[in-house]
Amino acid sequence: YLNSHTLNTEATVGLSWSQDTNRMPFTLSSNRGYVFNTTEMDSRLHGYPAGLVFGKNNYYFHVDYTAMLYDFELTYSTFPVALDRIALSPFADWGYAWNNTFNINDSKYDLGCKLYLDLVLAYAYTFRLSLGYAWGGSKDGGHELFFYWQMR
């Protein structure tokens, strides 16, 4: 059990230069729901409306702690669907995107938790189903419940 814990941190900074005043390449807020995601990373602020945090520049910091709750490794006879493991992961994010004037007081943050269920399909393909809740704690933030799955 003690070998099944992970502390993950991620920090990113994005800077862009353009004469086009309408160009906003970075966005850190998006609506969740049913999302097909094929990557491990989820670089977004949860709990904020889509398009709220965007701009020409950005910074983002993420930390999560994942603990395995149970290692199933269970299937029924030769049925090609197997439960692999279930894990819980509390997380926190901090970041912002801006255009011309940087003001750290405009930063946004969220706190939340995800429940992971790993499945093995057809004896070879691992999928992760995630159910999560997040609270956007800064101005314009709110509650968000999300579900997504990804191929691992």
Coordinates of C-alpha atoms in Angstrom, one line a residue:
Y1 CA 0.0 0.0 0.0
L2 CA 2.7 2.5 0.9
N3 CA 4.4 2.0 -2.5
S4 CA 1.2 3.0 -4.4
H5 CA 1.3 6.8 -3.7
T6 CA 2.3 9.5 -6.2
L7 CA 2.9 13.2 -5.7
N8 CA 2.8 15.0 -9.0
T9 CA 3.7 18.6 -9.8
E10 CA 3.5 20.5 -13.0
A11 CA 4.5 24.1 -13.8
T12 CA 4.2 25.8 -17.2
V13 CA 4.7 29.4 -18.5
G14 CA 3.6 30.5 -22.0
L15 CA 4.6 33.7 -23.7
S16 CA 3.7 34.8 -27.2
W17 CA 4.4 37.8 -29.4
S18 CA 2.1 38.9 -32.2
Q19 CA 0.9 42.0 -34.0
D20 CA -2.6 40.5 -34.2
T21 CA -4.5 41.9 -31.2
N22 CA -7.2 39.2 -31.6
R23 CA -4.7 36.4 -31.1
M24 CA -5.2 34.7 -27.7
P25 CA -3.3 31.4 -27.9
F26 CA -3.6 30.4 -24.3
T27 CA -6.7 29.4 -22.4
L28 CA -6.8 27.9 -18.9
S29 CA -10.5 27.5 -18.4
S30 CA -12.9 25.2 -20.2
N31 CA -16.1 23.5 -19.6
R32 CA -16.0 19.9 -18.5
G33 CA -18.5 17.1 -19.0
Y34 CA -17.9 14.1 -21.1
V35 CA -14.4 14.6 -22.5
F36 CA -12.3 12.2 -24.6
N37 CA -8.8 12.9 -23.5
T38 CA -5.9 10.8 -24.8
T39 CA -3.1 12.5 -22.7
E40 CA -2.2 12.2 -19.1
M41 CA -2.0 15.9 -18.6
D42 CA -5.0 18.0 -17.7
S43 CA -3.6 21.6 -17.7
R44 CA -6.8 23.5 -16.9
L45 CA -8.3 25.5 -14.1
H46 CA -11.4 23.7 -13.0
G47 CA -14.5 25.6 -11.7
Y48 CA -14.4 28.5 -14.1
P49 CA -16.6 29.2 -17.2
A50 CA -15.1 28.4 -20.6
G51 CA -13.2 31.3 -22.1
L52 CA -12.9 33.2 -18.8
V53 CA -9.1 32.8 -18.4
F54 CA -7.3 33.4 -21.8
G55 CA -4.7 35.7 -23.2
K56 CA -1.3 36.0 -25.0
N57 CA 0.7 34.9 -21.9
N58 CA 0.0 32.5 -19.1
Y59 CA 1.4 30.7 -16.1
Y60 CA 0.0 27.6 -14.5
F61 CA 0.9 25.4 -11.5
H62 CA -0.6 22.1 -10.6
V63 CA -0.1 19.6 -7.7
D64 CA -1.9 16.4 -7.0
Y65 CA -1.5 13.5 -4.7
T66 CA -2.7 10.1 -5.9
A67 CA -3.3 7.1 -3.5
M68 CA -4.5 3.7 -4.7
L69 CA -7.6 2.6 -2.8
Y70 CA -7.8 -0.9 -4.1
D71 CA -6.0 -3.1 -6.6
F72 CA -8.7 -5.3 -8.2
E73 CA -6.9 -7.1 -11.0
L74 CA -10.2 -8.9 -11.4
T75 CA -12.2 -10.3 -14.3
Y76 CA -14.8 -12.9 -14.7
S77 CA -13.6 -16.1 -16.4
T78 CA -12.4 -15.1 -19.9
F79 CA -14.6 -12.0 -20.2
P80 CA -12.4 -9.4 -22.0
V81 CA -13.1 -6.6 -19.5
A82 CA -11.1 -6.4 -16.3
L83 CA -11.2 -4.0 -13.3
D84 CA -7.6 -3.1 -12.6
R85 CA -7.5 -0.5 -9.8
I86 CA -9.3 2.4 -8.1
A87 CA -7.5 5.5 -6.8
L88 CA -8.3 8.9 -5.2
S89 CA -6.5 12.1 -6.1
P90 CA -7.0 15.5 -4.4
F91 CA -5.5 18.3 -6.5
A92 CA -5.0 22.1 -6.6
D93 CA -4.3 24.4 -9.5
W94 CA -3.1 28.0 -9.6
G95 CA -2.7 30.1 -12.7
Y96 CA -3.7 32.9 -15.0
A97 CA -3.6 34.1 -18.6
W98 CA -3.3 37.8 -19.6
N99 CA -2.7 40.1 -22.5
N100 CA -0.6 43.2 -21.8
T101 CA -0.5 43.9 -18.1
F102 CA 0.5 41.2 -15.6
N103 CA -1.2 41.4 -12.2
I104 CA -0.7 38.5 -9.9
N105 CA -3.8 39.6 -7.9
D106 CA -5.8 38.4 -10.9
S107 CA -4.7 34.8 -10.4
K108 CA -7.2 32.0 -10.2
Y109 CA -7.1 28.8 -8.2
D110 CA -9.1 25.7 -7.7
L111 CA -9.3 22.8 -5.2
G112 CA -10.7 19.4 -6.1
C113 CA -10.6 15.7 -6.1
K114 CA -10.8 12.9 -8.7
L115 CA -11.7 9.3 -8.4
Y116 CA -10.0 7.0 -11.0
L117 CA -11.1 3.6 -12.2
D118 CA -8.7 1.8 -14.4
L119 CA -10.1 -0.9 -16.8
V120 CA -8.4 -3.3 -19.2
L121 CA -10.3 -4.1 -22.4
A122 CA -9.6 -6.9 -24.8
Y123 CA -6.7 -8.0 -22.6
A124 CA -4.5 -5.2 -24.0
Y125 CA -6.0 -1.7 -23.8
T126 CA -6.1 0.2 -20.5
F127 CA -8.6 3.0 -20.0
R128 CA -9.0 5.4 -17.1
L129 CA -12.4 6.6 -16.1
S130 CA -12.3 9.7 -14.0
L131 CA -15.1 11.4 -11.9
G132 CA -14.1 14.6 -10.3
Y133 CA -15.3 17.6 -8.4
A134 CA -13.6 21.0 -8.2
W135 CA -14.3 24.4 -6.7
G136 CA -13.0 27.5 -8.3
G137 CA -12.1 29.7 -5.3
S138 CA -11.3 33.0 -7.0
K139 CA -13.7 35.6 -8.4
D140 CA -16.1 34.2 -11.0
G141 CA -15.3 30.6 -9.8
G142 CA -17.9 28.0 -8.9
H143 CA -18.5 24.3 -8.5
E144 CA -17.8 21.9 -11.3
L145 CA -18.5 18.2 -11.6
F146 CA -16.7 16.5 -14.4
F147 CA -16.3 13.0 -16.0
Y148 CA -13.7 12.1 -18.6
W149 CA -11.9 9.0 -19.8
Q150 CA -8.6 8.4 -21.5
M151 CA -6.7 5.6 -23.1
R152 CA -3.5 5.0 -21.3

